[in-house]
mmCIF file with all atom_site columns, C-alpha atoms in Angstrom:
data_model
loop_
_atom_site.group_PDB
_atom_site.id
_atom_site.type_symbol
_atom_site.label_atom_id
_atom_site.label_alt_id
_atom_site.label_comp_id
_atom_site.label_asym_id
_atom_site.label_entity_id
_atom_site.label_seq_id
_atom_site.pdbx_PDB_ins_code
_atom_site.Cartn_x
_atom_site.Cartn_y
_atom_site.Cartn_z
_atom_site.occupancy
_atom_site.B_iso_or_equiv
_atom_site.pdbx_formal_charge
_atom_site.auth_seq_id
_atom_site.auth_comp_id
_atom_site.auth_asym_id
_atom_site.auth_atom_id
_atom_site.pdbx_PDB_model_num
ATOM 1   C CA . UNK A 1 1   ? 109.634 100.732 105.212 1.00 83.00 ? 1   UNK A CA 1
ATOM 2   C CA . UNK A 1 2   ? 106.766 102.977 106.587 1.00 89.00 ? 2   UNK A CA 1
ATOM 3   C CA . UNK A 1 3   ? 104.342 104.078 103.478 1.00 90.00 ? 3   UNK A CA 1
ATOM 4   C CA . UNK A 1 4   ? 101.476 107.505 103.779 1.00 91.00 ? 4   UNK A CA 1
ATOM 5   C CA . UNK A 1 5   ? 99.228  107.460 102.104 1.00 92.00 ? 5   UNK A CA 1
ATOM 6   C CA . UNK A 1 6   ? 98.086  110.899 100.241 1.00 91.00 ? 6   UNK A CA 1
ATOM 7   C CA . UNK A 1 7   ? 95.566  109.520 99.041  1.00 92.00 ? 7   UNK A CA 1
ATOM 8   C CA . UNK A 1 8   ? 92.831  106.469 98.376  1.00 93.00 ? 8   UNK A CA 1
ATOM 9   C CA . UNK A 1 9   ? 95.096  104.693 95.389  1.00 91.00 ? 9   UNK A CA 1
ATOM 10  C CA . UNK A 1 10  ? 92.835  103.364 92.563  1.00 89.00 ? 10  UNK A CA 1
ATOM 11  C CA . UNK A 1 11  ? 94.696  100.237 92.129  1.00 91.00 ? 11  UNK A CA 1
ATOM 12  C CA . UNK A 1 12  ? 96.146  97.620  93.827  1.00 94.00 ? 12  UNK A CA 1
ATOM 13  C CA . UNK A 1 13  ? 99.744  97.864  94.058  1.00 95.00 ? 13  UNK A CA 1
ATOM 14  C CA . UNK A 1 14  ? 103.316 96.182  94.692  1.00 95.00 ? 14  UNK A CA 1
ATOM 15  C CA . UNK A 1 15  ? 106.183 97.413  96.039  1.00 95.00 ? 15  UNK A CA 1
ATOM 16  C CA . UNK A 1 16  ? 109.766 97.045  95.047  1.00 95.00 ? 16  UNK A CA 1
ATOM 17  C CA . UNK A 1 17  ? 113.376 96.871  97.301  1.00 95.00 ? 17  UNK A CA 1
ATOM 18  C CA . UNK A 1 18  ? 115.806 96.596  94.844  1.00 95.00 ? 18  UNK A CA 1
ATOM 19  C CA . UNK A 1 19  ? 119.647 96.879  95.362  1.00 95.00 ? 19  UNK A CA 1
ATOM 20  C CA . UNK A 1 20  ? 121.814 97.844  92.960  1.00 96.00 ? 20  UNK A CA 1
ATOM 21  C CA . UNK A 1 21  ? 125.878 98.070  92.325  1.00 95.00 ? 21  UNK A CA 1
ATOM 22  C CA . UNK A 1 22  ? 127.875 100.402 91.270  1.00 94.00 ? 22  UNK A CA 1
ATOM 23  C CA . UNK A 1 23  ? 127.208 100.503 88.092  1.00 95.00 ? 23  UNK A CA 1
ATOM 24  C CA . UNK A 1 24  ? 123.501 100.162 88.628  1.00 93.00 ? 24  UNK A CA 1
ATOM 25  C CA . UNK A 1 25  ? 122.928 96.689  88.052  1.00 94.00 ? 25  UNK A CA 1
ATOM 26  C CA . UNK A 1 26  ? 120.368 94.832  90.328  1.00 94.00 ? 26  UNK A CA 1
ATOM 27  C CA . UNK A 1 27  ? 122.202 92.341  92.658  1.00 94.00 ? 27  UNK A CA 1
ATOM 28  C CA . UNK A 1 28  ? 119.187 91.573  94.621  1.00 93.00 ? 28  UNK A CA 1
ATOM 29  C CA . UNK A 1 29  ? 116.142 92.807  94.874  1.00 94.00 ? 29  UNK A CA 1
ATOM 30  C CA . UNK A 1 30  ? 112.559 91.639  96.604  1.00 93.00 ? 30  UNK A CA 1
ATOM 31  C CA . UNK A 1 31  ? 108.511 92.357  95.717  1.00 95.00 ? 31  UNK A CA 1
ATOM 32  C CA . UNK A 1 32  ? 105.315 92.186  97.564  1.00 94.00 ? 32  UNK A CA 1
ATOM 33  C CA . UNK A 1 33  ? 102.547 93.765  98.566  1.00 93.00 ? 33  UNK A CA 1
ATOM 34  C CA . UNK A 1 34  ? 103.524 96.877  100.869 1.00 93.00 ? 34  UNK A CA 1
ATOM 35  C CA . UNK A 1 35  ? 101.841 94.741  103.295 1.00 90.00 ? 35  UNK A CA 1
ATOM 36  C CA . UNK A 1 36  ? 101.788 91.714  102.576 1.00 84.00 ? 36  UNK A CA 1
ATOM 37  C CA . UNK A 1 37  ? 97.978  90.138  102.136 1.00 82.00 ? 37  UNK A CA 1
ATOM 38  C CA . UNK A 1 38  ? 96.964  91.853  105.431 1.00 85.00 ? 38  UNK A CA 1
ATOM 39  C CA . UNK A 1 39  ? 96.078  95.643  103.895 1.00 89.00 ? 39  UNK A CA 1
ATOM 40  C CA . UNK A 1 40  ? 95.583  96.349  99.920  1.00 92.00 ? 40  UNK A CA 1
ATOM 41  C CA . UNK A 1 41  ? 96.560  99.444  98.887  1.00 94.00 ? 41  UNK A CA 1
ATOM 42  C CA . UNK A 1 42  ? 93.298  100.066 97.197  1.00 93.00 ? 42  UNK A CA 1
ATOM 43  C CA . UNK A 1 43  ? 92.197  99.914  101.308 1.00 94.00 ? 43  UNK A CA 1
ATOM 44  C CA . UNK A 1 44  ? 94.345  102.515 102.210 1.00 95.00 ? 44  UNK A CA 1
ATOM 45  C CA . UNK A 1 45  ? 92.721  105.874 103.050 1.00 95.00 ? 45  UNK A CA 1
ATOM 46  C CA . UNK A 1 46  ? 94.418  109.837 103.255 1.00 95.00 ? 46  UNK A CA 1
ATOM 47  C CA . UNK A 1 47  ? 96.634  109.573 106.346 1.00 95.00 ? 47  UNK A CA 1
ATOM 48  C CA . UNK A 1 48  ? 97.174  105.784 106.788 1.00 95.00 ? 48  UNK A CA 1
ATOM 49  C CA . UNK A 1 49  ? 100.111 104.742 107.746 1.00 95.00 ? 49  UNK A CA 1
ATOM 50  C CA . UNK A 1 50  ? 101.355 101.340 106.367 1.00 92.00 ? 50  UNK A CA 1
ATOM 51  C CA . UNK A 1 51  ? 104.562 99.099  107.540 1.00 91.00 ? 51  UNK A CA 1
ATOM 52  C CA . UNK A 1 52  ? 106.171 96.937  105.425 1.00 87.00 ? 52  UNK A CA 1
ATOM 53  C CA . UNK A 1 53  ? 108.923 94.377  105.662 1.00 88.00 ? 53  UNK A CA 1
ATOM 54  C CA . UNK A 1 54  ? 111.821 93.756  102.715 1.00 86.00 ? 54  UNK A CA 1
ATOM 55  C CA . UNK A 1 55  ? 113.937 90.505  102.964 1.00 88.00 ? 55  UNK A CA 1
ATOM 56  C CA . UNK A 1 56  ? 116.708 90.756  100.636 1.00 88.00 ? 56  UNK A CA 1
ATOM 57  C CA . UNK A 1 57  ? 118.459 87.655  100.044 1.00 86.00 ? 57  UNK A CA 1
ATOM 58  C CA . UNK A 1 58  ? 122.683 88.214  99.826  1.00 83.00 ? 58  UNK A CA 1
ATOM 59  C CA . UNK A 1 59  ? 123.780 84.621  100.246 1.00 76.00 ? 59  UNK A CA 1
ATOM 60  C CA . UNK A 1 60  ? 125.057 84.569  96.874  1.00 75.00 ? 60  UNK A CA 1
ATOM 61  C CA . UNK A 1 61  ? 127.392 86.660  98.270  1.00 81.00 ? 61  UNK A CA 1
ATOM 62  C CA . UNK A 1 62  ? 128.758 90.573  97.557  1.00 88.00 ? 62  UNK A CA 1
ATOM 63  C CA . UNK A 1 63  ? 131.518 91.946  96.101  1.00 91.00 ? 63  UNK A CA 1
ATOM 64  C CA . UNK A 1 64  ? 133.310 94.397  98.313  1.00 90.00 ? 64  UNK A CA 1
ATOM 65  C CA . UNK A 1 65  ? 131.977 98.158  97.442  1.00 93.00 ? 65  UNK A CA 1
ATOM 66  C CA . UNK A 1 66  ? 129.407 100.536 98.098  1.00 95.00 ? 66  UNK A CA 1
ATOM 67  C CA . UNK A 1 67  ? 125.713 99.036  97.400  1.00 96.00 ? 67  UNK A CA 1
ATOM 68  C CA . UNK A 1 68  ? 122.233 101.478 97.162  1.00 96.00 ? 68  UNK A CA 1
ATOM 69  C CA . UNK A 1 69  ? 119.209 100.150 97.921  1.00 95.00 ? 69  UNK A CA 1
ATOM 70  C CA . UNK A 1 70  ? 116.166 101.891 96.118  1.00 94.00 ? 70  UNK A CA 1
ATOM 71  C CA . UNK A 1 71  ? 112.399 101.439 96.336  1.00 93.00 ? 71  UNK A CA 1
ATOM 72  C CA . UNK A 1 72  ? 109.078 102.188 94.867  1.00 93.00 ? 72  UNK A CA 1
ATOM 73  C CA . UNK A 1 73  ? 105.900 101.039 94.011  1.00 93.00 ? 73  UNK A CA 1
ATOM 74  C CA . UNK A 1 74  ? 104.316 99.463  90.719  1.00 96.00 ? 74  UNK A CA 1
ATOM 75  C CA . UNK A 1 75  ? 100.770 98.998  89.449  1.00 95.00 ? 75  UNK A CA 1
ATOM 76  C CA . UNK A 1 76  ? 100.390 94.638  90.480  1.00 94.00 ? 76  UNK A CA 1
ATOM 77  C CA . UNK A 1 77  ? 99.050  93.443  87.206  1.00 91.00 ? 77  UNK A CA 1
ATOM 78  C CA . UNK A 1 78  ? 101.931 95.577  85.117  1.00 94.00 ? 78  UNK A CA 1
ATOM 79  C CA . UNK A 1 79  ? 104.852 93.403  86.509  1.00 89.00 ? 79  UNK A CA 1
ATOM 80  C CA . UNK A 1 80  ? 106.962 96.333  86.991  1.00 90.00 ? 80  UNK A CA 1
ATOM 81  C CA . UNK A 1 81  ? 106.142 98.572  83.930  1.00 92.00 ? 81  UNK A CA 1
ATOM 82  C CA . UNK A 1 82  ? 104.708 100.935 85.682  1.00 93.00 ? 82  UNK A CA 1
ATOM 83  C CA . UNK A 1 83  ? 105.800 102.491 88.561  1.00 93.00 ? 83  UNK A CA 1
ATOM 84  C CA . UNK A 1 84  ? 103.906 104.999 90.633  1.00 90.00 ? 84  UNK A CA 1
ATOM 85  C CA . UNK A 1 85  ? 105.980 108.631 89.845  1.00 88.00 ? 85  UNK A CA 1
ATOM 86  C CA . UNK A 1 86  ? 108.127 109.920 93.027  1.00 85.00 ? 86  UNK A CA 1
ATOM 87  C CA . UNK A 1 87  ? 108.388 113.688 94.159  1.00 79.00 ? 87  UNK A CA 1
ATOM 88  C CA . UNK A 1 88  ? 112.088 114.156 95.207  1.00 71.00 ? 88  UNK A CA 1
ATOM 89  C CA . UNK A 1 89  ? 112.010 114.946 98.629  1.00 70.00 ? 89  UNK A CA 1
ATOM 90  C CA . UNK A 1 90  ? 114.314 115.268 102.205 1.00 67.00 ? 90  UNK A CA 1
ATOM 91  C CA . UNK A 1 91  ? 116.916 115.295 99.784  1.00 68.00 ? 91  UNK A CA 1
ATOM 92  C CA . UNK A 1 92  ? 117.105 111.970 98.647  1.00 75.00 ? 92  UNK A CA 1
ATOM 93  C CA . UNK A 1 93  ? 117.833 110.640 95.098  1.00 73.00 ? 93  UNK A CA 1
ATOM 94  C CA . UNK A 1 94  ? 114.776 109.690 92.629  1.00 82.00 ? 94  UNK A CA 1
ATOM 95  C CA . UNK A 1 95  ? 114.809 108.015 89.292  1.00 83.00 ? 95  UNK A CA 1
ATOM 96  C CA . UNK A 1 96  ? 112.137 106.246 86.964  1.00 86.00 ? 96  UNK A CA 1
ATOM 97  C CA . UNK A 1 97  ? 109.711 105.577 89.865  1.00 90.00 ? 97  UNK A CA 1
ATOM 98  C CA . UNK A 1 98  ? 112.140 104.407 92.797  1.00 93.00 ? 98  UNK A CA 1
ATOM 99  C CA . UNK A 1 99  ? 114.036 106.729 95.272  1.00 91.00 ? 99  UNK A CA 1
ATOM 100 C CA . UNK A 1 100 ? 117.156 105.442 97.380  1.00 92.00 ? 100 UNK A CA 1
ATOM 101 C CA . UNK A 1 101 ? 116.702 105.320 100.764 1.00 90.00 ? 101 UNK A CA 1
ATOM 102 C CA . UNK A 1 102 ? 120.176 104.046 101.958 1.00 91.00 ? 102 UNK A CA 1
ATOM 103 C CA . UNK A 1 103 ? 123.523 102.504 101.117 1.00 93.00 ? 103 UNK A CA 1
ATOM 104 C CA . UNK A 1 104 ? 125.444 98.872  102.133 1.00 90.00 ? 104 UNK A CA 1
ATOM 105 C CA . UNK A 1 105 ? 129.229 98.958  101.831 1.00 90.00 ? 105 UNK A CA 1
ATOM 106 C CA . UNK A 1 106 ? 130.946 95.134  101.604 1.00 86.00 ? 106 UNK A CA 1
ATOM 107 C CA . UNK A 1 107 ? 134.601 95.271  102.635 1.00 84.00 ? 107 UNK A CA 1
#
């Protein structure tokens, strides 16, 4: 995942790759860091550019079907509750803080 920054965040922050099945339940899902220890996000300045890995873990195996995989980011000490908002943009789906950025499909 590439981050921008818009702006100098005022709080240190983790992100969030969750994916979900059809029905919207979390079948796996990672968190860290956007990058890792190496670069805080209350380091980040107007027009950085951060890279960031996600290793989902599917060795419990997937049920054949179509599979979104959503991210976002979340305020680190909240443990989730609150997620930075999201501006719906290059016409991809949003929701509560996360916005899909692709699809699996199992067969």
């Amino acid at each position: 995942v590439l981050w921008a920054a818009t702006g100098r965040p005022s709080a240190d922050y983790t992100a969030f790759a969750h994916l979900l099945d059809a029905e919207g339940r979390q079948v796996a899902g990672f968190d860290q860091a956007p990058a890792g220890t190496r670069f805080p996000t209350t380091a980040w300045r107007e027009g950085d550019r951060i890279a960031g890995d996600f290793v989902l873990d599917l060795s419990s195996g997937l049920t054949p079907g179509t599979y979104t995989l959503w991210v976002g980011l979340y305020e680190a000490g909240s443990g989730g509750a609150v997620r930075l908002p999201v501006t719906a943009g290059a016409g991809r789906p949003t929701g509560d803080g996360q916005v899909q950025i692709g699809e699996i499909r199992v067969e």
